[in-house]
Tab-separated table of C-alpha atoms in Angstrom:
chain	number	residue	atom	x	y	z
A	10	MET	CA	-79.575	111.416	-140.387
A	11	SER	CA	-76.298	110.064	-141.780
A	12	GLN	CA	-76.063	108.450	-145.212
A	13	GLU	CA	-75.584	105.047	-143.569
A	14	GLN	CA	-78.644	105.545	-141.323
A	15	HIS	CA	-80.707	106.674	-144.299
A	16	ARG	CA	-79.612	103.626	-146.285
A	17	THR	CA	-80.761	101.182	-143.598
A	18	ALA	CA	-83.761	103.065	-142.189
A	19	HIS	CA	-86.250	101.278	-144.434
A	20	LEU	CA	-85.152	97.803	-143.358
A	21	ALA	CA	-87.367	95.816	-141.050
A	22	PRO	CA	-85.537	95.070	-137.775
A	23	ILE	CA	-84.496	91.452	-137.255
A	24	SER	CA	-84.433	91.493	-133.453
A	25	PRO	CA	-80.722	91.184	-132.512
A	26	PRO	CA	-81.378	89.030	-129.384
A	27	ARG	CA	-82.702	86.366	-131.725
A	28	TYR	CA	-79.274	86.103	-133.340
A	29	LEU	CA	-75.718	85.697	-132.119
A	30	LEU	CA	-72.714	85.636	-134.434
A	31	ARG	CA	-69.558	84.276	-132.827
A	32	SER	CA	-66.542	84.984	-134.983
A	33	LEU	CA	-63.770	84.504	-132.408
A	34	GLY	CA	-62.424	81.075	-131.520
A	35	ASN	CA	-65.024	78.468	-132.431
A	36	ALA	CA	-67.083	80.400	-134.961
A	37	ASP	CA	-70.810	79.831	-134.692
A	38	VAL	CA	-74.097	81.365	-135.791
A	39	ILE	CA	-76.938	80.945	-133.312
A	40	VAL	CA	-80.588	81.562	-134.127
A	41	GLU	CA	-83.029	81.487	-131.204
A	42	GLY	CA	-80.538	79.568	-129.067
A	43	VAL	CA	-79.741	76.900	-131.667
A	44	SER	CA	-76.547	76.653	-133.716
A	45	VAL	CA	-77.147	76.913	-137.433
A	46	VAL	CA	-76.494	73.846	-139.581
A	47	TRP	CA	-75.402	75.223	-142.924
A	48	PRO	CA	-76.809	73.512	-146.029
A	49	ALA	CA	-73.627	74.424	-147.914
A	50	ARG	CA	-70.263	75.923	-147.028
A	51	SER	CA	-70.745	78.608	-149.667
A	52	ALA	CA	-73.672	80.090	-147.711
A	53	GLU	CA	-71.622	80.280	-144.511
A	54	GLU	CA	-68.652	81.795	-146.344
A	55	LEU	CA	-70.902	84.450	-147.859
A	56	LEU	CA	-72.212	85.374	-144.405
A	57	TRP	CA	-68.745	85.806	-142.916
A	58	TYR	CA	-67.444	87.576	-146.019
A	59	LEU	CA	-70.180	90.196	-145.711
A	60	HIS	CA	-69.603	90.325	-141.952
A	61	ALA	CA	-65.965	91.216	-142.672
A	62	HIS	CA	-67.099	93.988	-145.053
A	63	PRO	CA	-69.750	95.919	-143.105
A	64	ARG	CA	-69.985	98.590	-145.797
A	65	GLY	CA	-70.953	95.942	-148.319
A	66	ARG	CA	-69.429	94.622	-151.523
A	67	TYR	CA	-70.429	94.590	-155.160
A	68	ARG	CA	-71.294	91.292	-156.773
A	69	HIS	CA	-68.201	91.204	-158.979
A	70	ASP	CA	-65.994	91.627	-155.874
A	71	ILE	CA	-67.806	88.803	-154.103
A	72	LEU	CA	-67.470	86.487	-157.090
A	73	ALA	CA	-63.765	87.269	-157.500
A	74	GLU	CA	-62.815	86.946	-153.824
A	75	LEU	CA	-64.986	83.984	-152.849
A	76	TRP	CA	-65.336	81.978	-156.058
A	77	ASP	CA	-62.602	82.847	-158.497
A	78	LEU	CA	-63.977	80.608	-161.245
A	79	GLU	CA	-63.027	80.888	-164.892
A	80	ASP	CA	-66.659	80.271	-165.803
A	81	THR	CA	-68.331	83.532	-164.772
A	82	ARG	CA	-71.785	82.069	-165.297
A	83	ALA	CA	-70.977	79.234	-162.872
A	84	ALA	CA	-69.660	81.740	-160.327
A	85	ALA	CA	-72.773	83.898	-160.668
A	86	ASN	CA	-74.990	80.872	-160.195
A	87	ARG	CA	-73.050	79.813	-157.088
A	88	PHE	CA	-73.536	83.289	-155.648
A	89	ARG	CA	-77.257	83.236	-156.374
A	90	VAL	CA	-77.688	79.844	-154.704
A	91	ALA	CA	-75.499	80.778	-151.715
A	92	LEU	CA	-77.446	84.000	-151.205
A	93	HIS	CA	-80.766	82.154	-151.270
A	94	ARG	CA	-79.500	79.519	-148.822
A	95	LEU	CA	-78.089	82.172	-146.491
A	96	ARG	CA	-81.361	84.074	-146.309
A	97	SER	CA	-83.374	80.866	-145.891
A	98	THR	CA	-81.093	79.482	-143.172
A	99	LEU	CA	-81.312	82.675	-141.134
A	100	GLY	CA	-85.066	82.816	-141.704
A	101	HIS	CA	-85.184	86.371	-143.001
A	102	SER	CA	-85.317	87.700	-146.553
A	103	ASP	CA	-83.550	90.896	-145.437
A	104	ALA	CA	-80.609	89.035	-143.874
A	105	VAL	CA	-78.630	90.294	-146.865
A	106	VAL	CA	-79.795	93.481	-148.529
A	107	GLU	CA	-78.865	94.820	-151.955
A	108	GLU	CA	-78.863	98.467	-152.923
A	109	HIS	CA	-77.445	99.852	-156.161
A	110	GLY	CA	-75.573	96.595	-156.724
A	111	ARG	CA	-73.895	96.539	-153.300
A	112	TYR	CA	-74.703	93.617	-150.991
A	113	THR	CA	-74.645	94.191	-147.239
A	114	LEU	CA	-75.345	92.089	-144.184
A	115	HIS	CA	-78.363	93.500	-142.339
A	116	ALA	CA	-77.283	96.038	-139.714
A	117	ASP	CA	-78.989	94.063	-136.935
A	118	LEU	CA	-77.004	90.969	-137.832
A	119	GLN	CA	-73.766	92.947	-137.773
A	120	ALA	CA	-74.718	94.299	-134.357
A	121	ALA	CA	-75.331	90.764	-133.105
A	122	SER	CA	-71.692	89.735	-133.617
A	123	ASP	CA	-68.997	89.555	-130.955
A	124	THR	CA	-66.453	91.445	-133.026
A	125	PHE	CA	-68.912	94.264	-133.712
A	126	ALA	CA	-69.382	94.791	-129.975
A	127	LEU	CA	-65.627	94.608	-129.423
A	128	HIS	CA	-64.714	97.150	-132.106
A	129	ARG	CA	-67.539	99.482	-131.085
A	130	ALA	CA	-66.197	99.522	-127.513
A	131	LEU	CA	-62.620	100.053	-128.716
A	132	ALA	CA	-63.741	102.973	-130.870
A	133	ALA	CA	-65.782	104.472	-128.017
A	134	SER	CA	-62.794	104.272	-125.669
A	135	ARG	CA	-60.801	106.578	-127.966
A	136	ASP	CA	-63.319	109.373	-127.378
A	137	LEU	CA	-63.074	109.209	-123.595
A	138	THR	CA	-60.833	111.644	-121.730
A	139	GLU	CA	-61.242	110.296	-118.196
A	140	PRO	CA	-58.559	107.594	-117.760
A	141	ARG	CA	-60.552	105.365	-115.398
A	142	GLN	CA	-63.574	105.340	-117.696
A	143	GLN	CA	-61.351	104.571	-120.673
A	144	GLU	CA	-59.626	101.800	-118.744
A	145	GLU	CA	-62.911	100.216	-117.682
A	146	LEU	CA	-64.339	100.253	-121.201
A	147	LEU	CA	-61.142	98.791	-122.667
A	148	ARG	CA	-60.972	96.129	-119.968
A	149	GLN	CA	-64.545	95.031	-120.612
A	150	ALA	CA	-64.072	95.038	-124.386
A	151	LEU	CA	-60.830	93.079	-124.344
A	152	ALA	CA	-62.196	90.487	-121.932
A	153	SER	CA	-64.017	88.942	-124.922
A	154	ALA	CA	-61.207	89.374	-127.446
A	155	ASP	CA	-59.632	85.935	-127.064
A	156	GLY	CA	-59.529	83.575	-130.009
A	157	GLU	CA	-58.535	83.870	-133.651
A	158	TYR	CA	-60.960	85.551	-136.023
A	159	LEU	CA	-62.768	82.904	-138.130
A	160	PRO	CA	-60.044	80.259	-137.716
A	161	HIS	CA	-61.907	77.705	-139.833
A	162	LEU	CA	-61.804	79.827	-142.993
A	163	GLN	CA	-59.001	80.505	-145.458
A	164	GLY	CA	-58.452	83.040	-148.178
A	165	GLU	CA	-56.915	86.458	-148.748
A	166	TRP	CA	-60.078	88.262	-147.668
A	167	VAL	CA	-60.220	86.532	-144.286
A	168	GLU	CA	-56.482	87.011	-143.713
A	169	ALA	CA	-56.934	90.743	-144.309
A	170	ALA	CA	-59.894	90.872	-141.906
A	171	ARG	CA	-57.940	88.836	-139.356
A	172	SER	CA	-55.044	91.275	-139.540
A	173	GLN	CA	-57.322	94.294	-139.049
A	174	HIS	CA	-58.976	92.662	-136.063
A	175	ARG	CA	-55.622	91.723	-134.542
A	176	SER	CA	-54.325	95.284	-134.968
A	177	ALA	CA	-57.361	96.734	-133.193
A	178	VAL	CA	-56.965	94.321	-130.270
A	179	VAL	CA	-53.248	95.079	-129.974
A	180	GLU	CA	-53.958	98.818	-130.022
A	181	GLY	CA	-56.455	98.346	-127.207
A	182	ARG	CA	-54.020	96.321	-125.100
A	183	LEU	CA	-51.202	98.826	-125.617
A	184	THR	CA	-53.469	101.713	-124.648
A	185	LEU	CA	-54.569	99.802	-121.565
A	186	SER	CA	-50.936	99.190	-120.591
A	187	LEU	CA	-50.202	102.932	-120.815
A	188	LEU	CA	-53.226	103.735	-118.651
A	189	HIS	CA	-52.085	101.220	-116.030
A	190	CYS	CA	-48.556	102.589	-116.205
A	191	ALA	CA	-49.759	106.166	-115.655
A	192	ALA	CA	-51.745	104.939	-112.640
A	193	ARG	CA	-48.606	103.153	-111.349
A	194	GLU	CA	-50.301	99.784	-111.637
A	195	CYS	CA	-47.134	98.084	-112.809
A	196	PRO	CA	-48.242	94.405	-112.765
A	197	LEU	CA	-51.368	95.256	-114.781
A	198	ALA	CA	-49.306	97.302	-117.235
A	199	ALA	CA	-46.923	94.384	-117.697
A	200	ALA	CA	-49.801	91.909	-118.158
A	201	SER	CA	-51.373	94.058	-120.897
A	202	LEU	CA	-48.036	94.340	-122.682
A	203	VAL	CA	-47.531	90.581	-122.487
A	204	ARG	CA	-50.966	89.989	-124.054
A	205	ALA	CA	-50.227	92.515	-126.809
A	206	ALA	CA	-46.906	90.824	-127.623
A	207	GLU	CA	-48.572	87.402	-127.647
A	208	THR	CA	-51.203	88.660	-130.087
A	209	ASP	CA	-48.640	90.243	-132.386
A	210	PRO	CA	-44.896	89.855	-131.701
A	211	LEU	CA	-44.243	92.696	-134.167
A	212	ILE	CA	-45.940	95.332	-132.020
A	213	GLY	CA	-42.959	97.649	-132.298
A	214	GLU	CA	-39.618	97.377	-130.599
A	215	ASP	CA	-40.282	100.269	-128.234
A	216	HIS	CA	-43.125	98.244	-126.715
A	217	HIS	CA	-40.823	95.250	-126.249
A	218	GLN	CA	-38.399	97.573	-124.491
A	219	ARG	CA	-41.177	98.791	-122.203
A	220	LEU	CA	-42.118	95.197	-121.472
A	221	MET	CA	-38.532	94.327	-120.557
A	222	VAL	CA	-38.503	97.221	-118.097
A	223	CYS	CA	-41.922	96.272	-116.698
A	224	LEU	CA	-40.817	92.678	-116.159
A	225	THR	CA	-37.691	93.886	-114.374
A	226	MET	CA	-39.710	96.049	-112.013
A	227	THR	CA	-42.571	93.619	-111.346
A	228	ARG	CA	-40.643	90.342	-111.347
A	229	ASP	CA	-36.862	90.353	-111.834
A	230	LYS	CA	-34.168	90.946	-114.405
A	231	TYR	CA	-34.184	87.295	-115.406
A	232	ALA	CA	-37.771	87.523	-116.645
A	233	ALA	CA	-36.837	90.597	-118.686
A	234	ILE	CA	-33.769	88.946	-120.215
A	235	GLU	CA	-35.773	85.823	-121.025
A	236	HIS	CA	-38.302	87.931	-122.911
A	237	TYR	CA	-35.439	89.653	-124.759
A	238	ARG	CA	-33.993	86.275	-125.773
A	239	ARG	CA	-37.360	85.025	-127.019
A	240	TYR	CA	-37.888	88.237	-128.990
A	241	ARG	CA	-34.393	88.038	-130.487
A	242	HIS	CA	-35.032	84.410	-131.488
A	243	TYR	CA	-38.368	85.339	-133.069
A	244	LEU	CA	-36.768	88.085	-135.147
A	245	ALA	CA	-34.019	85.754	-136.334
A	246	GLU	CA	-36.300	82.840	-137.198
A	247	GLU	CA	-39.414	84.598	-138.508
A	248	VAL	CA	-38.178	87.917	-139.855
A	249	GLY	CA	-34.484	87.387	-140.542
A	250	ASP	CA	-33.554	90.433	-138.493
A	251	THR	CA	-31.924	91.400	-135.230
A	252	PRO	CA	-33.003	93.747	-132.395
A	253	MET	CA	-32.133	97.437	-132.583
A	254	GLN	CA	-28.989	98.528	-130.789
A	255	ASP	CA	-31.113	100.415	-128.246
A	256	THR	CA	-32.790	97.125	-127.295
A	257	VAL	CA	-29.442	95.316	-127.034
A	258	ASP	CA	-28.076	98.120	-124.835
A	259	LEU	CA	-31.171	98.015	-122.618
A	260	ALA	CA	-30.768	94.255	-122.144
A	261	GLU	CA	-27.151	94.777	-121.051
A	262	ARG	CA	-28.163	97.492	-118.589
A	263	LEU	CA	-30.874	95.273	-117.122
A	264	LYS	CA	-28.369	92.440	-116.733
A	265	ALA	CA	-26.231	94.884	-114.762
A	266	ASP	CA	-29.153	95.528	-112.368
A	267	ALA	CA	-30.298	98.835	-113.846
A	268	ARG	CA	-33.734	100.027	-112.696
A	269	PRO	CA	-34.842	102.400	-115.471
A	270	CYS	CA	-38.495	102.888	-114.489
A	271	GLU	CA	-39.545	105.480	-111.922
A	272	HIS	CA	-42.901	103.748	-111.339
A	273	GLY	CA	-41.550	100.402	-110.220
A	274	PRO	CA	-41.371	99.005	-106.673
A	275	TYR	CA	-37.668	99.763	-106.451
A	276	MET	CA	-38.262	103.510	-106.833
A	277	LEU	CA	-41.301	103.445	-104.552
A	278	THR	CA	-39.508	101.731	-101.669
A	279	ARG	CA	-35.869	102.681	-101.952
A	280	ASN	CA	-36.279	105.647	-99.561
């Protein structure tokens, strides 16, 4: 038994089907089919903070990152009240567990969240060696990945969690695009690249180059050049940078009707 399994083995199960934690898009916590009405925002923030830190956090970290108050006694009291309200609202005293000073959301509650299921599937896909199985698992996982992570909350802790979630989704979409490309499913490869670039425009310039080529092969050179122009504008306005020379050269070749991908319809039909 792992250390994590040993740590949670003594906890009474909370029946995951009874709970549903939606963290993507319109965040919601559902208990027995009914959306929770929080008695105080602090209780909801504590839930999502612990959700974003599945390994748990010590009390002093929670106080500093959620309620950075000069009066430490006031901060401690807010934590105590928020913890009580969180447990009461969810109807279970073990909703948040404490062990050796570290507070953790119950494992069943973590498992009842949409992002937990998503990241578990993404992690499982990395261990698969059969491309079609990996593709199917990624496709199913990413089908529920739409929406910003906890868009109604602000703070450094949630921005960090948001960034980690976004990176995992982008990694999944890029992997899916490579699987489609290897299977010569060019439109699907292009679609996955487009979604990755929409999620994070800074996915890496090599991926933007691949997308330009994919758009050329699946649509036309004008679609590829339009993406290049949008990317160049984004770099100038948001980053204060310009595309690499390789990207500029690729755009010029595409304008001149180059067909640099052996998997595209041009190569498949030219003979």
